[in-house]
Structures are given as C-alpha cells and as structure tokens.
Amino acid sequence: MTDHALRLLRQDRHLAELAAFPFDFDLGRAVHGHVEEVRLASGGPLDTVAGDDAGGTYFVCADGSVLYADSEGAAGIIGSSVDEALELVIGLPGWRDYTRLSPDDGEQKILACVAETEDEIREYYGIDEERAELRAALGFRNRSPVELVGRLRAALLRTEPDFVLLNADEGCAYDRIGPAGPPLWESVLAAGRADLARLREGDRTAWCEVAEDPVRRRLTLRAAQFDRAEGDLELLRHLLRHETRSSMTDELRLAAVLVGLYGDTGDLPLLREVRDTDFDTACGLGGIPEPGASAGELQHWARTLDESMFGTDPSDEPVSTWTDLARDLGMTNLARVTLIRELDSIVMDQSRLRRPEAPRTLATAPLSGLARDFEELGDLPQALRAQRLYTALQETAWDRASARHTLARLEREAGQLPQAADTLAAVRDLLATPGDDSLRHWQQVNLGRFIAEEHYRLTLALADAGRTEETRALLAAADAVLGELAENAANFVRELAERTAARVREVN
C-alpha cells in the first residue's frame, strides 16, 4: 500500500477534519510532537504524522510502517503504511479496545466486541456516515471488522524487535500494545532444531557443516538439550569432539553431560580427553569419573551437572544464553530488546537482585553483565544505564572505585567527557578517603594501573575536543595518580603518560 490517502488528507481540509473527528487521527497535532522525547531502540528514524486527543502519536518508521504510541508508555505497529493505518482507524474507531483480539477468537466474538464499542461511540456522535464518506474519498474498501482485527494483530506482532520505542532520556522501553511475540528462545532455537533434524536423518554433509561452524554447533547442542532422543549418542560424540575447538564453553559442558547421560563407559576415554584439552576445560569438566568407573557412576556425574546447570525447559535457561546466541546469529535487535526489557525489570524492581540465601544483600553481577552485553552490541546508552545502576549499588570502596572506573570509560567512549571527568574525580575521592580498608593496596595492583590509564585516555580525549583547561587539570590529576603507583604498576602506564603529556603540550 502507499500513502495516497495521507496526501489527500493533507490537500483537503474537510477530509482532514473528518479524520481528526470522529476518527481521532489529527494531522494538526503532529506539530506538537509526542508527550516526551522518544527514539527507536534500533536507532531508526521516526517521523510524526498525526496525534489523537488522548496524547497519543502516530509515527512513520523508515520502512513506512506506522507506530502508534500512547501517552501512558505503550506502543505498537498498527499498519505497514499510513494508508493502512488510516484504513484501520476509520474502519475500527475503537481499535484500542481490540488489541488483544485474534482471528482465533472467532467472528462472533469479534463482531460482538466491535458492536459494543461502536454503540457506545454512537451515544455521543455519529460515525457511520462519516466513515462511508471518508472511505469513498480515500478509496478504501469496506473491509469487515474481522479482517481489520486480523490485520491489526499481524501488525502489532511486528513491533518487536525492530520498532520498540524508548524514552529518549531514561532509555526504558515502552510497553507492548497487544500480544507478545514468541519467546526469544523459540526464535533462536529454530535454526538449531532444523540442523538437529538433518543430523538425525544422517545427512553427512550436515554432519560436517554443523560441526565446523561454531554457532551452528552450539545451537544444535542446545536443540539436543531440549529434545533428547535415544539415538543421538553418536552425533553428540561428534559435536563434543568439535566443540573442544572453542575451549571451555557452556555448550562443551552440555555436550559432555548429554553424552554421559547415556552411561556408556566406553565414552570415558573421550570425556577425559576432552577434559584435558587445556587448563580451562580441565577446570570446567572436573569430576569426570576415573577409568574403570561403572555406568551408574558416569550417569550420576552427568545427572548432577544436568540438574544443576541445564535441564529440559528452554524457558528456565538464563536470558543471557539466548541473547548471546541471538547476537552470534546476527539477531542484534532481538538481543538488544530482550536485554533492555531485562534491565527495565531490574530498574523497576531491584528486589529481583536479592540473594535467596541472604535476602538483605543484592547480587549485582547481572547488572555488570548487562552493561558488558550492551557494550558488545555497540549500545553505549544502555550500557551506561546498566553500569550507573550497578555503580550506585556497590558497597565496598574497592567495588565502588572499580565500578566508577568502568563507568568513566563508558562515558568517555560515548563522548560524555565532562561526566567522565566528574566520575574520575569521584574515583580519586574514594582513593583518598575510602571509608574501609578494601583499597589499602590499590597502588600495587591492576586497579590502580587501570585508573591511571583511564585518566590519561580521558585527558587525550579532552585535548582532542579542544577543552584546554580541563585537559591541563586532568593531566595533573593523572600524574598524581601515577606518582602513587608502585614501580611495577607504573611501568605499564609510563608510555601512555608520556604520549599524553606530549599531546597536551601540542594543543597548548
């Protein structure tokens, strides 16, 4: 479909007024924008074309799709073009009440819902003649409510991952309008399940291709985790041998467990060979029974690991399992959106971080993990959001200094140079007055070295940005930190310090 109808509305004031009332698609409200600054998580452009009297906004995305955002923090795609969206809002003026309906609900239920809503509207103003006039003028067919509800549902299901709306200042995601799509694990596992089926069919080309490709190999092992079959032992052995090329991965441990569950003691030499691949695998696959162990001992080892680390329900897996695989598959937006919603849930309810064994303390590692994940995706705003919360929740002086050092680096890389300078100033204050003894040896360890290096890197960034006074002040602070380092730690920083000093002399 095209945006032919939109052009007609813009050219004909009467038609535009009809669209605005009673169908609440008001072109005049576009000049006011949305109730707050927003952006797409994917980074794509947004063009405001209309609004409604409740503070909602209609945006056009890069591919022409129309994203509707209400004033309460929810958004969803409602059409593949402005014309399609217009056809919806004119044909279903109560469409906001139908976002949970599906063609599976049946014609009778859909028609009853539409009739109830439209009868309520008719108590206050007319819609029937106005709808007929607009449809005729814009060239729209008289589509049934059932068809329009089906099109609305299909459009809403396209919202994630490419059209998720964020609050531009806070970075949190708008809620979904309408149904949620399939869980992340289902989308990620699809390719692995297909490859597992080919291996089970004895496709020797697939045996070679899957084993040689680290991502396909990992996905196939995950598929085998949740779809266990008696005849898989040989293909699992094959994948296990090849997964050693990746050293100690979760999937290597999984492959060893799946092989061990068969209880074939003839696999003990293979398992021990895999364990002895390198230092990491030796640590990660500890406890494998010794040669001569019984089938029961082998199965007990495998079951114990399986129950503690794996299992047969993909929804029980940590979200990072699926976001890591999604990223490796190139499903960047899908991984990003899942991580944003995970961060949002922690921001809204920090009790999720409470340790079950010690409910008065927080396990903040998920936040630092999210910051790393966002950084690997190249999403520095979300990485900063996660790292700032992580930093705020640290309790010891060492943890606060370490977290702030990382925060300063991310701020520098995001171009937030004044904020990074303030964060490093807070690090120096901690070093001077830590409040506990956790930082008593900071001058002798890598943390001191890393803090000094970040001071010099930020000094270089300030110099390149032409911020002369701040550059000189931070260089003096960097030299002071360097002067406190032990000789061994300082030696790693001296070349960077000299290069930075030369650059500062150059800009001065």
Short mmCIF file of C-alpha atoms in Angstrom, two decimals:
data_model
loop_
_atom_site.label_atom_id
_atom_site.label_comp_id
_atom_site.label_asym_id
_atom_site.label_seq_id
_atom_site.Cartn_x
_atom_site.Cartn_y
_atom_site.Cartn_z
CA MET A 1 0.00 0.00 0.00
CA THR A 2 1.02 3.63 -0.50
CA ASP A 3 0.47 6.87 1.40
CA HIS A 4 -2.01 8.11 -1.22
CA ALA A 5 -4.71 8.70 1.40
CA LEU A 6 -2.36 10.75 3.57
CA ARG A 7 -1.65 13.08 0.66
CA LEU A 8 -5.38 13.52 0.10
CA LEU A 9 -5.90 14.44 3.76
CA ARG A 10 -3.13 17.00 3.55
CA GLN A 11 -4.68 18.53 0.42
CA ASP A 12 -8.33 18.54 1.54
CA ARG A 13 -9.14 20.34 4.79
CA HIS A 14 -12.62 18.78 5.07
CA LEU A 15 -11.26 15.25 4.82
CA ALA A 16 -8.56 16.07 7.35
CA GLU A 17 -11.22 17.36 9.74
CA LEU A 18 -13.23 14.16 9.30
CA ALA A 19 -10.15 12.06 10.06
CA ALA A 20 -9.50 14.15 13.18
CA PHE A 21 -13.11 13.87 14.32
CA PRO A 22 -14.63 11.43 14.83
CA PHE A 23 -11.72 9.09 14.00
CA ASP A 24 -9.08 10.79 16.18
CA PHE A 25 -6.32 10.87 13.53
CA ASP A 26 -5.41 14.56 13.73
CA LEU A 27 -2.72 15.80 11.33
CA GLY A 28 -2.64 19.13 13.17
CA ARG A 29 -1.29 17.53 16.31
CA ALA A 30 1.89 16.41 14.52
CA VAL A 31 3.49 19.82 15.05
CA HIS A 32 3.31 19.35 18.82
CA GLY A 33 5.20 16.05 18.77
CA HIS A 34 4.83 13.33 21.36
CA VAL A 35 4.36 13.94 25.10
CA GLU A 36 8.05 13.15 25.65
CA GLU A 37 11.20 12.68 23.61
CA VAL A 38 11.38 9.17 22.19
CA ARG A 39 13.57 7.10 19.88
CA LEU A 40 13.60 3.61 18.42
CA ALA A 41 15.80 1.06 20.16
CA SER A 42 17.07 0.04 16.72
CA GLY A 43 18.22 3.61 16.05
CA GLY A 44 15.92 4.01 13.04
CA PRO A 45 14.26 7.33 12.14
CA LEU A 46 10.80 8.42 13.26
CA ASP A 47 8.54 10.96 11.55
CA THR A 48 5.49 12.30 13.41
CA VAL A 49 2.42 12.48 11.14
CA ALA A 50 -0.58 12.77 13.47
CA GLY A 51 -1.83 12.62 17.03
CA ASP A 52 -5.01 11.94 18.97
CA ASP A 53 -6.86 13.78 21.70
CA ALA A 54 -5.51 11.49 24.43
CA GLY A 55 -1.88 12.44 23.85
CA GLY A 56 -1.11 9.52 21.55
CA THR A 57 1.10 9.93 18.49
CA TYR A 58 1.34 8.28 15.09
CA PHE A 59 4.92 7.91 13.81
CA VAL A 60 6.13 6.73 10.40
CA CYS A 61 9.22 4.49 10.50
CA ALA A 62 11.89 4.07 7.84
CA ASP A 63 10.07 1.27 6.02
CA GLY A 64 6.76 3.16 6.06
CA SER A 65 5.26 1.24 8.98
CA VAL A 66 3.13 3.30 11.37
CA LEU A 67 3.97 3.11 15.05
CA TYR A 68 1.35 4.35 17.50
CA ALA A 69 2.49 5.44 20.96
CA ASP A 70 0.03 6.35 23.68
CA SER A 71 0.68 8.86 26.46
CA GLU A 72 0.95 6.13 29.12
CA GLY A 73 4.08 4.44 27.82
CA ALA A 74 2.85 1.76 25.41
CA ALA A 75 3.44 1.46 21.66
CA GLY A 76 2.88 -0.85 18.72
CA ILE A 77 2.88 -1.07 14.93
CA ILE A 78 -0.67 -0.71 13.56
CA GLY A 79 -0.05 -0.76 9.80
CA SER A 80 2.59 -1.24 7.12
CA SER A 81 1.85 2.27 5.74
CA VAL A 82 -0.04 5.40 6.71
CA ASP A 83 -2.83 4.38 4.35
CA GLU A 84 -3.14 1.01 6.04
CA ALA A 85 -3.17 2.66 9.47
CA LEU A 86 -5.82 5.12 8.29
CA GLU A 87 -7.95 2.32 6.94
CA LEU A 88 -7.75 0.71 10.39
CA VAL A 89 -8.61 3.77 12.49
CA ILE A 90 -11.50 4.66 10.16
CA GLY A 91 -12.82 1.10 9.93
CA LEU A 92 -12.32 0.41 13.65
CA PRO A 93 -12.62 3.69 15.57
CA GLY A 94 -12.48 1.68 18.78
CA TRP A 95 -9.34 -0.22 17.71
CA ARG A 96 -7.54 0.38 21.03
CA ASP A 97 -10.09 -1.95 22.66
CA TYR A 98 -9.31 -4.75 20.22
CA THR A 99 -5.53 -5.11 20.58
CA ARG A 100 -5.92 -8.40 22.43
CA LEU A 101 -8.34 -9.88 19.94
CA SER A 102 -7.26 -12.52 17.47
CA PRO A 103 -8.89 -14.14 14.43
CA ASP A 104 -8.78 -17.29 16.57
CA ASP A 105 -11.41 -15.71 18.82
CA GLY A 106 -13.93 -16.25 16.05
CA GLU A 107 -16.18 -13.96 14.06
CA GLN A 108 -18.98 -13.92 16.63
CA LYS A 109 -16.81 -12.64 19.49
CA ILE A 110 -15.04 -10.07 17.31
CA LEU A 111 -18.26 -8.65 15.90
CA ALA A 112 -19.80 -8.50 19.37
CA CYS A 113 -16.82 -6.56 20.75
CA VAL A 114 -16.87 -4.13 17.83
CA ALA A 115 -20.64 -3.63 18.08
CA GLU A 116 -20.42 -2.91 21.80
CA THR A 117 -17.69 -0.30 21.38
CA GLU A 118 -19.27 1.41 18.38
CA ASP A 119 -22.69 1.55 20.04
CA GLU A 120 -21.06 3.40 22.94
CA ILE A 121 -19.45 5.84 20.48
CA ARG A 122 -22.79 6.46 18.74
CA GLU A 123 -24.29 7.61 22.03
CA TYR A 124 -22.13 10.74 21.73
CA TYR A 125 -21.56 11.31 18.00
CA GLY A 126 -22.04 9.74 14.61
CA ILE A 127 -19.52 7.58 12.83
CA ASP A 128 -21.41 5.71 10.11
CA GLU A 129 -21.97 8.44 7.51
CA GLU A 130 -18.57 9.93 8.25
CA ARG A 131 -16.90 6.56 7.77
CA ALA A 132 -18.69 5.99 4.47
CA GLU A 133 -17.68 9.44 3.22
CA LEU A 134 -14.03 9.05 4.19
CA ARG A 135 -13.76 5.56 2.76
CA ALA A 136 -15.21 6.72 -0.57
CA ALA A 137 -12.98 9.80 -0.75
CA LEU A 138 -9.80 7.95 0.18
CA GLY A 139 -10.51 4.89 -1.95
CA PHE A 140 -10.76 2.41 0.90
CA ARG A 141 -12.74 -0.82 0.63
CA ASN A 142 -15.47 -1.63 3.09
CA ARG A 143 -13.49 -4.28 4.95
CA SER A 144 -15.16 -6.36 7.63
CA PRO A 145 -14.21 -5.83 11.30
CA VAL A 146 -12.94 -9.41 11.38
CA GLU A 147 -10.47 -8.72 8.56
CA LEU A 148 -9.34 -5.45 10.14
CA VAL A 149 -8.81 -7.10 13.54
CA GLY A 150 -6.69 -9.76 11.85
CA ARG A 151 -4.60 -7.08 10.13
CA LEU A 152 -4.21 -5.18 13.39
CA ARG A 153 -2.96 -8.26 15.21
CA ALA A 154 -0.49 -9.10 12.44
CA ALA A 155 0.83 -5.52 12.54
CA LEU A 156 1.19 -5.46 16.33
CA LEU A 157 3.15 -8.72 16.24
CA ARG A 158 5.73 -6.99 14.01
CA THR A 159 6.56 -4.39 16.68
CA GLU A 160 9.40 -6.36 18.20
CA PRO A 161 12.27 -6.29 17.72
CA ASP A 162 12.68 -3.55 15.11
CA PHE A 163 10.12 -0.98 16.29
CA VAL A 164 10.48 -0.91 20.07
CA LEU A 165 10.13 2.66 21.34
CA LEU A 166 12.32 4.08 24.11
CA ASN A 167 12.07 7.11 26.34
CA ALA A 168 14.97 9.14 24.92
CA ASP A 169 16.15 10.46 28.29
CA GLU A 170 15.80 7.41 30.51
CA GLY A 171 16.32 4.69 27.89
CA CYS A 172 13.48 2.48 29.17
CA ALA A 173 11.27 0.70 26.67
CA TYR A 174 7.59 1.37 26.06
CA ASP A 175 5.28 -1.50 26.92
CA ARG A 176 3.85 -3.59 24.11
CA ILE A 177 0.43 -2.78 22.76
CA GLY A 178 -1.29 -6.06 22.06
CA PRO A 179 0.11 -9.59 22.13
CA ALA A 180 3.67 -10.57 22.89
CA GLY A 181 5.52 -12.36 20.15
CA PRO A 182 7.24 -15.73 20.53
CA PRO A 183 9.80 -16.03 23.34
CA LEU A 184 13.40 -15.29 22.40
CA TRP A 185 14.47 -18.89 22.85
CA GLU A 186 11.96 -20.05 20.24
CA SER A 187 13.34 -17.72 17.58
CA VAL A 188 16.94 -18.58 18.45
CA LEU A 189 16.44 -22.34 18.58
CA ALA A 190 14.68 -22.59 15.21
CA ALA A 191 17.90 -23.00 13.21
CA GLY A 192 19.37 -25.44 15.75
CA ARG A 193 16.29 -27.61 15.62
CA ALA A 194 16.47 -27.71 11.84
CA ASP A 195 20.14 -28.75 11.95
CA LEU A 196 19.45 -31.37 14.60
CA ALA A 197 16.76 -32.88 12.38
CA ARG A 198 19.24 -33.07 9.48
CA LEU A 199 21.85 -34.79 11.66
CA ARG A 200 19.28 -37.32 12.84
CA GLU A 201 18.38 -38.07 9.23
CA GLY A 202 22.02 -38.99 8.61
CA ASP A 203 22.79 -36.09 6.27
CA ARG A 204 26.60 -36.43 6.18
CA THR A 205 27.02 -33.01 4.59
CA ALA A 206 25.19 -31.52 7.56
CA TRP A 207 27.37 -33.51 9.96
CA CYS A 208 30.40 -31.77 8.51
CA GLU A 209 28.91 -28.30 8.10
CA VAL A 210 27.35 -28.12 11.56
CA ALA A 211 30.41 -29.47 13.33
CA GLU A 212 32.71 -26.99 11.58
CA ASP A 213 30.54 -23.94 12.29
CA PRO A 214 30.84 -22.89 15.97
CA VAL A 215 27.50 -21.04 16.06
CA ARG A 216 25.53 -23.81 14.33
CA ARG A 217 27.24 -26.36 16.56
CA ARG A 218 26.25 -24.51 19.73
CA LEU A 219 22.66 -24.10 18.52
CA THR A 220 22.37 -27.77 17.62
CA LEU A 221 23.64 -28.79 21.04
CA ARG A 222 21.05 -26.51 22.64
CA ALA A 223 18.36 -28.06 20.46
CA ALA A 224 19.50 -31.51 21.61
CA GLN A 225 19.32 -30.33 25.22
CA PHE A 226 15.58 -29.72 24.93
CA ASP A 227 14.76 -32.55 22.53
CA ARG A 228 16.54 -35.63 23.85
CA ALA A 229 16.35 -38.82 21.83
CA GLU A 230 17.73 -42.31 22.39
CA GLY A 231 19.54 -42.44 19.06
CA ASP A 232 21.57 -39.24 19.44
CA LEU A 233 24.71 -40.61 21.11
CA GLU A 234 26.89 -40.78 18.00
CA LEU A 235 26.00 -37.29 16.78
CA LEU A 236 26.56 -35.95 20.31
CA ARG A 237 30.00 -37.52 20.40
CA HIS A 238 30.72 -35.90 17.03
CA LEU A 239 29.66 -32.45 18.23
CA LEU A 240 31.54 -32.87 21.52
CA ARG A 241 34.82 -33.58 19.74
CA HIS A 242 34.46 -30.48 17.60
CA GLU A 243 33.28 -28.20 20.42
CA THR A 244 36.71 -28.57 22.06
CA ARG A 245 37.94 -26.10 19.42
CA SER A 246 36.08 -23.41 21.33
CA SER A 247 37.72 -24.44 24.61
CA MET A 248 35.55 -24.27 27.73
CA THR A 249 32.09 -23.18 26.65
CA ASP A 250 28.75 -23.91 28.30
CA GLU A 251 27.92 -25.97 25.22
CA LEU A 252 31.05 -28.09 25.67
CA ARG A 253 29.94 -28.93 29.19
CA LEU A 254 26.42 -29.57 27.86
CA ALA A 255 27.73 -31.94 25.18
CA ALA A 256 29.76 -33.85 27.78
CA VAL A 257 26.70 -34.13 30.02
CA LEU A 258 24.43 -35.32 27.19
CA VAL A 259 26.99 -37.99 26.25
CA GLY A 260 27.48 -39.00 29.88
CA LEU A 261 23.75 -39.44 30.46
CA TYR A 262 23.80 -42.49 28.18
CA GLY A 263 26.04 -44.25 30.71
CA ASP A 264 28.29 -45.84 28.10
CA THR A 265 31.59 -46.39 29.91
CA GLY A 266 33.27 -46.62 26.51
CA ASP A 267 32.91 -42.83 26.39
CA LEU A 268 35.09 -42.26 29.46
CA PRO A 269 38.34 -42.00 27.43
CA LEU A 270 36.66 -39.44 25.12
CA LEU A 271 35.34 -37.40 28.04
CA ARG A 272 38.72 -37.38 29.76
CA GLU A 273 40.44 -36.44 26.50
CA VAL A 274 38.06 -33.51 26.13
CA ARG A 275 38.62 -32.52 29.76
CA ASP A 276 42.40 -32.46 29.21
CA THR A 277 42.21 -30.21 26.11
CA ASP A 278 43.56 -27.22 28.06
CA PHE A 279 43.60 -25.67 31.52
CA ASP A 280 40.12 -24.16 31.15
CA THR A 281 38.47 -27.44 30.14
CA ALA A 282 40.28 -29.26 32.94
CA CYS A 283 38.73 -26.82 35.43
CA GLY A 284 35.31 -26.74 33.77
CA LEU A 285 34.89 -30.52 33.44
CA GLY A 286 36.18 -31.57 36.81
CA GLY A 287 34.71 -34.63 38.46
CA ILE A 288 34.53 -36.89 35.40
CA PRO A 289 34.75 -40.47 36.73
CA GLU A 290 38.09 -42.26 36.52
CA PRO A 291 38.70 -45.10 34.03
CA GLY A 292 37.03 -48.27 35.25
CA ALA A 293 34.04 -46.41 36.69
CA SER A 294 30.63 -48.00 36.32
CA ALA A 295 27.82 -46.85 34.05
CA GLY A 296 25.92 -45.73 37.16
CA GLU A 297 28.80 -43.52 38.30
CA LEU A 298 29.04 -41.92 34.87
CA GLN A 299 25.32 -41.26 34.76
CA HIS A 300 25.34 -39.88 38.30
CA TRP A 301 28.04 -37.37 37.33
CA ALA A 302 26.10 -36.34 34.23
CA ARG A 303 22.73 -36.12 36.01
CA THR A 304 24.16 -33.99 38.80
CA LEU A 305 25.52 -31.45 36.31
CA ASP A 306 22.40 -31.62 34.20
CA GLU A 307 20.12 -30.87 37.12
CA SER A 308 22.26 -28.01 38.42
CA MET A 309 23.16 -26.34 35.11
CA PHE A 310 20.88 -27.45 32.27
CA GLY A 311 17.53 -29.23 32.19
CA THR A 312 14.89 -29.72 29.54
CA ASP A 313 12.85 -26.48 29.61
CA PRO A 314 14.25 -23.66 27.45
CA SER A 315 12.29 -21.06 29.43
CA ASP A 316 14.35 -21.99 32.52
CA GLU A 317 17.62 -21.01 30.85
CA PRO A 318 19.20 -17.67 31.84
CA VAL A 319 18.24 -14.96 29.38
CA SER A 320 21.94 -14.46 28.61
CA THR A 321 22.05 -17.92 27.00
CA TRP A 322 19.59 -16.78 24.35
CA THR A 323 20.82 -13.20 23.93
CA ASP A 324 24.39 -14.42 23.39
CA LEU A 325 23.23 -16.88 20.75
CA ALA A 326 20.93 -14.28 19.15
CA ARG A 327 23.85 -11.87 18.87
CA ASP A 328 26.04 -14.57 17.30
CA LEU A 329 23.24 -15.31 14.83
CA GLY A 330 23.08 -11.65 13.80
CA MET A 331 19.73 -11.11 15.53
CA THR A 332 21.09 -7.90 17.04
CA ASN A 333 17.82 -6.06 17.54
CA LEU A 334 16.19 -9.11 19.09
CA ALA A 335 19.06 -9.47 21.57
CA ARG A 336 19.06 -5.73 22.32
CA VAL A 337 15.33 -5.52 23.00
CA THR A 338 15.39 -8.56 25.27
CA LEU A 339 18.28 -7.08 27.26
CA ILE A 340 16.56 -3.69 27.50
CA ARG A 341 13.42 -5.28 28.90
CA GLU A 342 15.54 -7.30 31.32
CA LEU A 343 17.24 -4.10 32.51
CA ASP A 344 13.88 -2.32 32.75
CA SER A 345 12.54 -5.06 35.01
CA ILE A 346 15.52 -4.67 37.37
CA VAL A 347 15.25 -0.87 37.38
CA MET A 348 11.57 -1.13 38.29
CA ASP A 349 12.11 -3.84 40.92
CA GLN A 350 15.57 -4.08 42.42
CA SER A 351 14.35 -6.81 44.76
CA ARG A 352 14.93 -9.14 41.82
CA LEU A 353 18.63 -8.86 42.69
CA ARG A 354 18.20 -10.12 46.26
CA ARG A 355 20.15 -13.23 47.11
CA PRO A 356 17.80 -16.06 48.15
CA GLU A 357 20.24 -17.20 50.83
CA ALA A 358 20.77 -13.64 52.13
CA PRO A 359 17.73 -11.51 51.20
CA ARG A 360 19.18 -8.34 52.75
CA THR A 361 22.02 -8.29 50.22
CA LEU A 362 21.93 -7.77 46.46
CA ALA A 363 23.64 -9.81 43.75
CA THR A 364 24.61 -7.02 41.34
CA ALA A 365 26.54 -9.16 38.85
CA PRO A 366 23.53 -9.30 36.46
CA LEU A 367 23.81 -5.52 36.03
CA SER A 368 27.51 -5.58 35.17
CA GLY A 369 26.76 -8.47 32.80
CA LEU A 370 24.06 -6.39 31.10
CA ALA A 371 26.49 -3.48 30.76
CA ARG A 372 29.00 -5.77 29.03
CA ASP A 373 26.33 -7.25 26.78
CA PHE A 374 25.14 -3.81 25.67
CA GLU A 375 28.71 -2.71 25.06
CA GLU A 376 29.32 -5.75 22.85
CA LEU A 377 26.17 -4.82 20.91
CA GLY A 378 27.53 -1.29 20.46
CA ASP A 379 24.68 0.21 22.51
CA LEU A 380 26.57 2.57 24.80
CA PRO A 381 23.49 4.44 26.13
CA GLN A 382 22.06 1.20 27.51
CA ALA A 383 25.49 0.06 28.73
CA LEU A 384 25.79 3.33 30.65
CA ARG A 385 22.31 2.92 32.07
CA ALA A 386 23.16 -0.55 33.42
CA GLN A 387 26.60 0.50 34.67
CA ARG A 388 25.26 3.56 36.52
CA LEU A 389 22.79 1.45 38.46
CA TYR A 390 25.48 -1.17 39.11
CA THR A 391 27.81 1.55 40.39
CA ALA A 392 25.16 3.00 42.70
CA LEU A 393 24.59 -0.38 44.35
CA GLN A 394 28.22 -1.17 45.25
CA GLU A 395 29.06 -1.28 48.94
CA THR A 396 32.82 -1.56 49.43
CA ALA A 397 35.27 1.16 48.46
CA TRP A 398 37.05 -1.26 46.10
CA ASP A 399 33.85 -2.18 44.29
CA ARG A 400 32.77 1.47 44.05
CA ALA A 401 36.14 2.54 42.65
CA SER A 402 36.21 -0.33 40.15
CA ALA A 403 32.64 0.32 39.02
CA ARG A 404 33.25 4.05 38.64
CA HIS A 405 36.40 3.40 36.62
CA THR A 406 34.34 1.34 34.17
CA LEU A 407 31.62 3.99 34.16
CA ALA A 408 34.17 6.69 33.30
CA ARG A 409 35.46 4.61 30.40
CA LEU A 410 31.96 4.12 29.00
CA GLU A 411 31.19 7.82 29.40
CA ARG A 412 34.38 8.69 27.54
CA GLU A 413 33.61 6.27 24.73
CA ALA A 414 30.09 7.71 24.49
CA GLY A 415 31.53 11.22 24.15
CA GLN A 416 30.28 12.32 27.58
CA LEU A 417 33.62 13.86 28.53
CA PRO A 418 32.54 16.21 31.38
CA GLN A 419 30.60 13.38 33.01
CA ALA A 420 33.62 11.09 32.68
CA ALA A 421 35.82 13.73 34.33
CA ASP A 422 33.37 14.01 37.22
CA THR A 423 33.31 10.23 37.60
CA LEU A 424 37.11 10.06 37.75
CA ALA A 425 37.09 12.84 40.34
CA ALA A 426 34.79 10.63 42.43
CA VAL A 427 37.28 7.76 41.99
CA ARG A 428 40.11 9.96 43.30
CA ASP A 429 37.99 10.95 46.28
CA LEU A 430 37.47 7.27 47.04
CA LEU A 431 41.18 6.56 46.83
CA ALA A 432 41.85 9.40 49.25
CA THR A 433 39.07 8.59 51.73
CA PRO A 434 37.82 5.06 51.04
CA GLY A 435 35.92 4.54 54.28
CA ASP A 436 37.09 0.93 54.61
CA ASP A 437 40.32 -1.00 54.14
CA SER A 438 39.44 -2.69 50.83
CA LEU A 439 41.57 -0.19 48.87
CA ARG A 440 44.61 -0.28 51.12
CA HIS A 441 46.81 -1.84 48.40
CA TRP A 442 45.37 -0.12 45.33
CA GLN A 443 48.79 1.29 44.37
CA GLN A 444 50.27 -2.20 43.92
CA VAL A 445 47.54 -3.88 41.88
CA ASN A 446 45.96 -3.64 38.45
CA LEU A 447 43.07 -1.47 39.65
CA GLY A 448 45.50 1.39 40.31
CA ARG A 449 47.10 0.92 36.93
CA PHE A 450 43.73 0.88 35.16
CA ILE A 451 42.58 4.03 36.97
CA ALA A 452 45.74 5.85 35.93
CA GLU A 453 45.38 4.70 32.33
CA GLU A 454 41.78 5.93 32.17
CA HIS A 455 42.89 9.34 33.46
CA TYR A 456 45.37 9.63 30.61
CA ARG A 457 42.93 8.35 27.98
CA LEU A 458 40.33 10.88 29.06
CA THR A 459 42.99 13.59 29.02
CA LEU A 460 43.73 12.72 25.39
CA ALA A 461 40.01 12.83 24.56
CA LEU A 462 39.66 16.24 26.21
CA ALA A 463 42.67 17.51 24.29
CA ASP A 464 41.22 16.28 21.00
CA ALA A 465 37.94 18.04 21.90
CA GLY A 466 39.77 21.33 22.46
CA ARG A 467 38.85 21.54 26.16
CA THR A 468 42.18 23.08 27.16
CA GLU A 469 41.61 23.97 30.80
CA GLU A 470 40.01 20.63 31.63
CA THR A 471 42.85 18.88 29.80
CA ARG A 472 45.53 20.54 31.93
CA ALA A 473 43.64 19.89 35.16
CA LEU A 474 43.08 16.21 34.40
CA LEU A 475 46.69 15.71 33.30
CA ALA A 476 47.84 17.00 36.68
CA ALA A 477 45.42 14.59 38.40
CA ALA A 478 46.62 11.71 36.21
CA ASP A 479 50.24 12.43 37.06
CA ALA A 480 49.34 12.48 40.74
CA VAL A 481 47.70 9.05 40.50
CA LEU A 482 50.68 7.72 38.56
CA GLY A 483 53.01 9.06 41.22
CA GLU A 484 51.31 6.92 43.86
CA LEU A 485 51.60 3.66 41.93
CA ALA A 486 54.16 1.05 42.82
CA GLU A 487 57.04 0.93 40.38
CA ASN A 488 55.88 -2.28 38.75
CA ALA A 489 52.36 -0.95 38.10
CA ALA A 490 53.63 2.47 37.00
CA ASN A 491 55.90 0.95 34.35
CA PHE A 492 52.84 -0.21 32.38
CA VAL A 493 51.50 3.36 32.25
CA ARG A 494 54.59 5.47 31.53
CA GLU A 495 54.48 5.27 27.72
CA LEU A 496 50.82 6.38 27.71
CA ALA A 497 51.65 9.14 30.22
CA GLU A 498 54.48 10.47 28.05
CA ARG A 499 52.35 10.37 24.91
CA THR A 500 49.55 12.21 26.71
CA ALA A 501 51.88 14.90 28.04
CA ALA A 502 53.25 15.46 24.53
CA ARG A 503 49.73 15.80 23.16
CA VAL A 504 48.78 18.33 25.86
CA ARG A 505 51.91 20.41 25.12
CA GLU A 506 50.92 20.32 21.46
CA VAL A 507 47.40 21.67 21.99
CA ASN A 508 48.60 24.26 24.48
#
